[in-house]
CSV table of C-alpha atoms and ligand atoms in Angstrom, one decimal:
chain,number,residue,atom,x,y,z
V,14,MET,CA,8.4,0.4,34.1
V,15,LYS,CA,6.1,3.3,35.0
V,16,THR,CA,3.9,4.5,32.2
V,17,THR,CA,4.0,8.3,31.8
V,18,VAL,CA,0.4,9.3,31.0
V,19,THR,CA,0.1,12.7,29.4
V,20,ASN,CA,-2.2,14.9,27.3
V,21,ASN,CA,0.8,16.8,25.9
V,22,PRO,CA,1.9,15.5,22.4
V,23,LYS,CA,5.4,17.0,22.9
V,24,ILE,CA,6.0,14.8,25.9
V,25,ALA,CA,5.0,11.7,23.9
V,26,ALA,CA,7.0,12.8,20.9
V,27,ALA,CA,10.1,13.0,23.2
V,28,PHE,CA,9.7,9.3,23.9
V,29,ILE,CA,9.4,8.5,20.2
V,30,LYS,CA,12.5,10.6,19.4
V,31,ALA,CA,14.4,8.8,22.1
V,32,GLY,CA,13.7,5.4,20.4
V,33,GLU,CA,10.9,4.5,22.8
V,34,ILE,CA,7.3,3.5,22.2
V,35,ALA,CA,4.2,5.5,23.0
V,36,ALA,CA,0.5,4.9,22.7
V,37,PHE,CA,-1.6,7.7,21.1
V,38,PRO,CA,-5.2,8.4,20.1
V,39,THR,CA,-6.4,8.4,16.5
V,40,GLU,CA,-9.9,8.8,15.0
V,41,THR,CA,-10.1,5.0,14.4
V,42,VAL,CA,-8.5,3.3,17.4
V,43,TYR,CA,-5.5,4.0,19.7
V,44,GLY,CA,-2.1,3.2,18.2
V,45,LEU,CA,1.1,2.0,19.8
V,46,GLY,CA,3.8,4.0,18.0
V,47,ALA,CA,7.6,4.1,17.4
V,48,ASP,CA,9.9,5.9,15.0
V,49,ALA,CA,9.3,4.0,11.7
V,50,TYR,CA,12.9,4.5,10.7
V,51,ASN,CA,14.3,3.0,13.9
V,52,GLU,CA,14.4,-0.8,13.7
V,53,LYS,CA,15.2,-1.3,17.4
V,54,ALA,CA,12.3,0.9,18.4
V,55,VAL,CA,9.9,-0.9,16.1
V,56,LYS,CA,10.9,-4.2,17.5
V,57,LYS,CA,9.7,-3.0,21.0
V,58,ILE,CA,6.2,-2.7,19.6
V,59,PHE,CA,6.1,-6.3,18.5
V,60,LYS,CA,7.5,-7.4,21.9
V,61,ALA,CA,5.0,-5.3,23.9
V,62,LYS,CA,2.0,-6.6,21.9
V,63,GLY,CA,3.2,-10.1,21.5
V,64,ARG,CA,2.6,-9.5,17.8
V,65,PRO,CA,3.8,-12.1,15.2
V,66,VAL,CA,6.8,-10.6,13.5
V,67,ASP,CA,5.4,-11.4,10.0
V,68,ASN,CA,2.5,-8.9,10.6
V,69,PRO,CA,3.6,-5.5,9.1
V,70,LEU,CA,2.8,-2.1,10.7
V,71,ILE,CA,1.1,0.9,9.3
V,72,VAL,CA,3.3,4.0,9.0
V,73,HIS,CA,1.5,7.2,10.1
V,74,ILE,CA,2.4,10.6,8.6
V,75,ALA,CA,1.3,14.2,9.2
V,76,ASN,CA,2.2,15.6,5.7
V,77,LYS,CA,1.2,14.1,2.4
V,78,LYS,CA,4.7,15.0,1.1
V,79,ASP,CA,6.1,12.2,3.2
V,80,ILE,CA,4.5,9.6,0.9
V,81,ASN,CA,7.1,10.4,-1.7
V,82,VAL,CA,9.9,9.6,0.8
V,83,LEU,CA,8.3,6.3,1.9
V,84,ALA,CA,6.9,4.9,-1.4
V,85,GLN,CA,8.6,4.3,-4.7
V,86,GLU,CA,5.6,5.5,-6.7
V,87,ILE,CA,2.2,6.9,-6.0
V,88,THR,CA,0.0,4.9,-8.4
V,89,PRO,CA,-3.0,6.6,-10.1
V,90,SER,CA,-5.4,4.6,-7.9
V,91,ALA,CA,-3.5,5.7,-4.8
V,92,LYS,CA,-3.5,9.3,-5.9
V,93,LYS,CA,-7.3,9.5,-6.1
V,94,ILE,CA,-7.8,7.9,-2.7
V,95,ILE,CA,-5.1,10.1,-1.0
V,96,SER,CA,-6.5,13.3,-2.4
V,97,LYS,CA,-10.1,12.4,-1.3
V,98,PHE,CA,-9.5,10.6,2.1
V,99,PHE,CA,-6.1,11.8,3.5
V,100,PRO,CA,-6.2,12.7,6.4
V,101,GLY,CA,-8.8,10.1,7.4
V,102,PRO,CA,-9.5,6.5,8.3
V,103,VAL,CA,-7.8,5.0,5.3
V,104,THR,CA,-4.5,3.2,4.7
V,105,VAL,CA,-2.9,2.8,1.3
V,106,ILE,CA,-0.4,0.0,0.4
V,107,LEU,CA,2.3,1.0,-2.1
V,108,LYS,CA,5.7,-0.3,-3.1
V,109,LYS,CA,8.2,0.8,-0.4
V,110,ASN,CA,11.5,2.7,-0.5
V,111,GLU,CA,14.7,1.4,1.0
V,112,ILE,CA,14.6,3.9,3.8
V,113,ILE,CA,12.1,1.9,5.7
V,114,PRO,CA,13.7,-1.0,7.7
V,115,PRO,CA,12.3,-4.5,7.2
V,116,ALA,CA,11.0,-4.8,10.7
V,117,THR,CA,8.4,-2.1,10.0
V,118,THR,CA,7.0,-3.8,7.0
V,119,ALA,CA,7.7,-7.4,8.2
V,120,GLY,CA,10.1,-7.9,5.3
V,121,LEU,CA,7.5,-7.0,2.6
V,122,ASP,CA,8.5,-4.9,-0.4
V,123,THR,CA,5.3,-2.8,0.2
V,124,ILE,CA,4.4,-0.3,2.9
V,125,ALA,CA,1.1,0.7,4.5
V,126,ILE,CA,0.7,4.5,4.8
V,127,ARG,CA,-2.0,6.4,6.7
V,128,MET,CA,-2.5,10.1,7.6
V,129,PRO,CA,-4.6,10.2,10.7
V,130,ALA,CA,-7.1,13.1,11.0
V,131,GLY,CA,-7.0,13.2,14.8
V,132,ARG,CA,-5.5,16.5,16.0
V,133,LEU,CA,-3.4,14.9,18.8
V,134,ALA,CA,-2.0,12.2,16.4
V,135,GLN,CA,-1.0,14.9,13.9
V,136,GLN,CA,0.6,17.0,16.6
V,137,LEU,CA,2.5,14.0,17.9
V,138,ILE,CA,3.8,13.0,14.4
V,139,LYS,CA,4.8,16.6,13.7
V,140,ALA,CA,6.6,17.0,17.0
V,141,ALA,CA,8.4,13.7,16.6
V,142,GLY,CA,9.6,14.8,13.2
V,143,VAL,CA,9.5,11.2,11.8
V,144,PRO,CA,6.8,9.0,10.5
V,145,ILE,CA,5.3,6.8,13.2
V,146,ALA,CA,4.9,3.0,12.8
V,147,ALA,CA,1.9,1.9,14.8
V,148,PRO,CA,-0.4,-1.1,15.1
V,149,SER,CA,-3.5,-0.8,17.3
V,150,ALA,CA,-2.5,-0.4,21.0
V,151,ASN,CA,-3.9,-3.7,22.2
V,152,LEU,CA,-2.3,-7.0,23.3
V,153,SER,CA,-2.2,-9.2,20.2
V,154,GLY,CA,-5.5,-11.0,19.8
V,155,SER,CA,-7.6,-8.7,22.0
V,156,PRO,CA,-10.1,-6.1,20.7
V,157,SER,CA,-8.6,-2.8,19.5
V,158,PRO,CA,-8.7,0.0,22.1
V,159,THR,CA,-11.2,2.8,21.5
V,160,ASN,CA,-10.4,4.8,24.6
V,161,PHE,CA,-7.4,5.4,26.8
V,162,LEU,CA,-8.7,3.1,29.6
V,163,HIS,CA,-8.5,0.2,27.2
V,164,VAL,CA,-4.9,1.0,26.5
V,165,LEU,CA,-4.1,1.1,30.2
V,166,ARG,CA,-5.9,-2.1,30.8
V,167,ASP,CA,-3.5,-3.9,28.3
V,168,PHE,CA,-0.3,-1.9,28.9
V,169,ASN,CA,-0.3,0.0,32.2
V,170,ASN,CA,3.3,-0.1,33.4
V,171,LYS,CA,4.3,-2.1,30.4
V,172,ILE,CA,4.9,0.8,28.0
V,173,PRO,CA,6.8,4.0,28.7
V,174,CYS,CA,4.2,6.5,27.6
V,175,LEU,CA,0.5,7.0,26.8
V,176,LEU,CA,-0.8,10.1,25.2
V,177,ILE,CA,-4.5,10.4,26.2
V,178,GLY,CA,-7.2,12.1,24.1
V,179,PRO,CA,-10.9,11.7,23.3
V,180,PRO,CA,-12.5,8.3,22.6
V,181,ALA,CA,-12.1,7.2,19.0
V,182,LYS,CA,-14.6,8.8,16.6
V,183,TYR,CA,-15.0,5.7,14.4
V,184,GLY,CA,-14.0,2.8,16.8
V,185,LEU,CA,-13.0,0.4,14.0
V,186,GLU,CA,-9.5,0.3,12.4
V,187,SER,CA,-8.9,2.1,9.0
V,188,THR,CA,-9.9,0.7,5.6
V,189,VAL,CA,-6.7,-0.9,4.2
V,190,ILE,CA,-6.4,-0.6,0.4
V,191,ASP,CA,-3.8,-2.2,-1.8
V,192,CYS,CA,-3.0,0.4,-4.4
V,193,THR,CA,0.0,-1.4,-6.0
V,194,GLY,CA,-2.0,-2.8,-8.9
V,195,LYS,CA,-4.2,-1.2,-11.5
V,196,ASN,CA,-7.4,-1.3,-9.4
V,197,PRO,CA,-7.7,-0.7,-5.7
V,198,VAL,CA,-8.3,-3.8,-3.6
V,199,ILE,CA,-9.7,-3.4,-0.1
V,200,LEU,CA,-7.8,-5.8,2.2
V,201,ARG,CA,-9.5,-4.8,5.4
V,202,PRO,CA,-12.9,-3.0,5.3
V,203,GLY,CA,-13.4,0.0,7.5
V,204,SER,CA,-15.5,3.1,7.9
V,205,VAL,CA,-14.5,4.4,4.4
V,206,THR,CA,-16.6,2.0,2.4
V,207,LEU,CA,-16.3,0.1,-0.9
V,208,GLU,CA,-19.1,2.2,-2.2
V,209,GLN,CA,-17.1,5.4,-1.5
V,210,ILE,CA,-13.9,4.0,-3.1
V,211,LYS,CA,-15.9,2.9,-6.1
V,212,LYS,CA,-17.0,6.4,-6.7
V,213,LEU,CA,-13.3,7.1,-7.3
V,214,ASP,CA,-12.5,3.9,-9.2
V,215,LYS,CA,-15.4,1.8,-10.4
V,216,ASN,CA,-13.2,-1.4,-10.5
V,217,ALA,CA,-12.4,-1.3,-6.8
V,218,VAL,CA,-13.2,-4.6,-5.0
V,219,ILE,CA,-13.0,-6.1,-1.5
V,220,GLN,CA,-10.5,-9.0,-1.4
V,221,LYS,CA,-12.4,-12.3,-1.6
V,222,LYS,CA,-12.4,-14.6,1.3
V,223,GLY,CA,-10.2,-17.6,0.7
V,224,GLY,CA,-8.1,-15.6,-1.8
V,225,LYS,CA,-4.3,-15.3,-1.5
V,226,ILE,CA,-3.7,-13.4,1.7
V,227,LYS,CA,-2.1,-10.1,0.9
V,228,SER,CA,-2.6,-8.5,4.3
V,229,PRO,CA,-0.8,-10.8,6.8
V,230,GLY,CA,-2.9,-9.4,9.7
V,231,GLN,CA,-6.0,-10.8,8.1
V,232,LYS,CA,-5.0,-14.4,8.7
V,233,TYR,CA,-4.8,-14.0,12.5
V,234,LYS,CA,-7.7,-14.4,14.9
V,235,HIS,CA,-8.4,-10.8,16.0
V,236,TYR,CA,-10.6,-8.5,17.9
V,237,SER,CA,-11.8,-11.3,20.0
V,238,PRO,CA,-13.1,-11.0,23.6
V,239,LYS,CA,-12.7,-13.9,26.0
V,240,ALA,CA,-16.5,-14.5,25.7
V,241,ASP,CA,-17.8,-16.6,22.8
V,242,VAL,CA,-19.1,-14.4,20.0
V,243,ARG,CA,-22.1,-15.5,18.1
V,244,ILE,CA,-24.0,-13.8,15.3
V,245,ILE,CA,-27.8,-13.5,15.7
V,246,ASN,CA,-30.2,-12.9,12.9
V,247,VAL,CA,-33.7,-14.0,14.1
V,248,LYS,CA,-35.2,-13.9,17.5
V,249,ARG,CA,-34.4,-16.8,19.7
V,250,GLU,CA,-37.1,-18.5,21.7
V,251,MET,CA,-36.3,-17.6,25.3
V,252,SER,CA,-38.2,-18.7,28.3
V,253,ASN,CA,-36.1,-16.8,30.8
V,254,VAL,CA,-33.3,-14.3,31.0
V,255,LYS,CA,-30.1,-15.7,29.7
V,256,ARG,CA,-27.5,-15.3,32.5
V,257,ASN,CA,-24.1,-14.3,31.4
V,258,GLU,CA,-25.3,-13.6,27.9
V,259,ALA,CA,-25.2,-10.2,26.2
V,260,PHE,CA,-26.6,-8.7,23.0
V,261,ILE,CA,-25.4,-5.8,20.8
V,262,GLY,CA,-27.2,-4.7,17.7
V,263,LEU,CA,-29.9,-2.4,16.3
V,264,ASP,CA,-33.1,-4.2,16.9
V,265,ARG,CA,-34.6,-3.8,20.4
V,266,ASN,CA,-36.8,-6.9,20.0
V,267,LEU,CA,-33.8,-9.2,19.2
V,268,GLY,CA,-32.1,-8.0,22.4
V,269,LYS,CA,-35.0,-8.9,24.7
V,270,GLY,CA,-34.2,-11.4,27.5
V,271,PHE,CA,-30.4,-10.9,27.7
V,272,GLU,CA,-28.6,-10.0,30.9
V,273,LYS,CA,-26.7,-7.2,29.2
V,274,VAL,CA,-28.0,-5.3,26.2
V,275,LEU,CA,-26.7,-2.5,24.0
V,276,ILE,CA,-29.1,-1.2,21.3
V,277,CYS,CA,-27.2,1.1,18.8
V,278,ARG,CA,-28.7,4.1,17.1
V,279,SER,CA,-27.2,3.4,13.7
V,280,MET,CA,-24.7,1.3,11.9
V,281,ASN,CA,-22.0,3.8,12.6
V,282,ASP,CA,-22.9,3.7,16.3
V,283,TYR,CA,-22.7,-0.1,16.2
V,284,ALA,CA,-19.2,0.1,14.6
V,285,ARG,CA,-18.1,2.7,17.1
V,286,LYS,CA,-19.2,0.8,20.2
V,287,LEU,CA,-18.5,-2.8,19.2
V,288,PHE,CA,-14.9,-3.2,20.6
V,289,SER,CA,-15.7,-1.3,23.7
V,290,PHE,CA,-18.7,-3.6,24.3
V,291,PHE,CA,-16.6,-6.7,23.9
V,292,ARG,CA,-14.2,-5.4,26.6
V,293,GLU,CA,-17.0,-4.4,28.9
V,294,CYS,CA,-18.5,-7.9,28.6
V,295,ASP,CA,-15.2,-9.5,29.5
V,296,ASP,CA,-14.9,-7.3,32.5
V,297,GLU,CA,-18.4,-8.3,33.7
V,298,GLY,CA,-17.9,-12.0,33.2
V,299,ILE,CA,-20.3,-12.4,30.2
V,300,LYS,CA,-19.8,-15.8,28.6
V,301,THR,CA,-21.6,-15.3,25.3
V,302,ILE,CA,-22.0,-12.2,23.2
V,303,TRP,CA,-24.7,-12.3,20.6
V,304,CYS,CA,-24.1,-9.7,17.9
V,305,GLN,CA,-26.8,-8.8,15.4
V,306,LYS,CA,-26.0,-9.7,11.8
V,307,VAL,CA,-26.1,-6.7,9.4
V,308,ALA,CA,-26.1,-6.4,5.6
V,309,GLU,CA,-22.6,-6.3,4.2
V,310,LYS,CA,-23.2,-2.9,2.6
V,311,GLY,CA,-21.5,0.3,3.5
V,312,ILE,CA,-20.0,0.1,7.0
V,313,GLY,CA,-21.9,-3.2,7.4
V,314,ALA,CA,-19.0,-4.9,5.5
V,315,ALA,CA,-16.5,-3.7,8.2
V,316,ILE,CA,-18.8,-4.7,11.1
V,317,MET,CA,-19.3,-8.2,9.6
V,318,ASN,CA,-15.6,-8.6,8.9
V,319,ARG,CA,-14.8,-7.9,12.6
V,320,LEU,CA,-17.5,-10.1,13.9
V,321,ASN,CA,-16.4,-13.0,11.7
V,322,LYS,CA,-12.9,-12.6,12.9
V,323,ALA,CA,-14.0,-12.5,16.5
V,324,ILE,CA,-15.6,-15.9,16.1
V,325,HIS,CA,-13.1,-18.0,14.1
G,425,TXA,O1,-6.9,2.5,12.1
G,425,TXA,C1,-5.8,1.8,12.0
G,425,TXA,O2,-5.4,1.3,11.0
G,425,TXA,C2,-5.0,1.6,13.3
G,425,TXA,C3,-4.5,3.0,13.8
G,425,TXA,C4,-3.6,2.9,14.9
G,425,TXA,O3,-3.9,3.6,12.7
G,425,TXA,N1,-3.9,0.7,13.1
G,425,TXA,C5,-4.1,-0.6,12.9
G,425,TXA,O4,-2.9,-1.3,12.8
G,425,TXA,O5,-5.2,-1.1,12.9
G,425,TXA,P1,-2.9,-2.9,12.8
G,425,TXA,O6,-1.4,-3.2,12.9
G,425,TXA,O7,-3.6,-3.4,14.0
G,425,TXA,O8,-3.4,-3.4,11.5
G,425,TXA,C6,-2.7,-3.1,10.3
G,425,TXA,C7,-3.2,-4.0,9.2
G,425,TXA,C8,-2.8,-5.5,9.4
G,425,TXA,O9,-3.9,-6.3,9.0
G,425,TXA,C9,-1.6,-5.6,8.6
G,425,TXA,O10,-1.4,-7.0,8.2
G,425,TXA,C10,-1.9,-4.7,7.4
G,425,TXA,O11,-2.6,-3.6,8.0
G,425,TXA,N2,-0.7,-4.3,6.7
G,425,TXA,C11,0.3,-3.5,7.1
G,425,TXA,N3,1.2,-3.4,6.2
G,425,TXA,C12,0.8,-4.0,5.1
G,425,TXA,C13,1.4,-4.3,3.8
G,425,TXA,N4,2.6,-3.8,3.5
G,425,TXA,N5,0.7,-5.1,3.0
G,425,TXA,C14,-0.5,-5.6,3.3
G,425,TXA,N6,-1.1,-5.4,4.5
G,425,TXA,C15,-0.4,-4.7,5.4
G,426,MG,MG1,-4.6,-4.5,15.3
């Protein structure tokens, strides 16, 4: 099939309304969307990505009022997060209403809801007139796409439509927060940090490693380039330039001696560029990518989460 590439959200919305899938930009990463109410359309997303059917999708809305339609109840912890961070790079998990077909939530009785801040994403959802179920627009297992070229790389002529926009502002997927219980539990760290959520709810926590997996996506290997990913903390002794080895991080000294080097200006910059660096390294035949370890504070928790997933 030929992919219609457009910068007009109305054109992409027509595909969604017709029960087709369309990729679109958000401020976190690009998504691959379908009408969240249309089971057949949602199944096309799983097929295109090669995504395991037990991995539920996030439902994207353009109006906070839609949460009442999708969820049974907006818990007190969800209320605070929604009023502070919607629209933005945050997803809340709530008990779902019947209206959502099981394919969208992978049979779970909960639903993940996000209101993206990106202008094009909002225009698309409004024009489609339905909530849009969307995972990241990458082939299952590869790094999330942070610009439209990444989407084309994975899906050119394999999806009917791509809405193009600017590169992702954050470059990492949203913070996923389980709000079904008394206290918020972060299932996937993102650019909205634990520290920020704690200001709303001091009992908020990040789900412990090895705990019962509540977010099915977290059990899969993710975000991984073809190259080996390694975490680097202290300078390695290197006698000569390491061919086919790359470095990404904050410390210029650590990066000395690698064939390809990306020194980031800040932690946010590191987060924004990580996935795109993974893809570039693969395109250039890099065999090993050394990523600088950072403290698991603030956005550092999200960076380390993605790095650890890229390794295992
Ligand atoms: O920033 C983002 O979140 C991007 C953009 C497109 O919005 N989307 C995204 O979707 O990253 P995806 O499918 O790649 O990741 C969604 C994560 C998965 O780990 C999935 O298991 C989890 O959210 N999830 C979805 N529904 C859930 C639910 N009902 N309960 C627990 N986890 C859920
Ligand atoms: Mg994904």
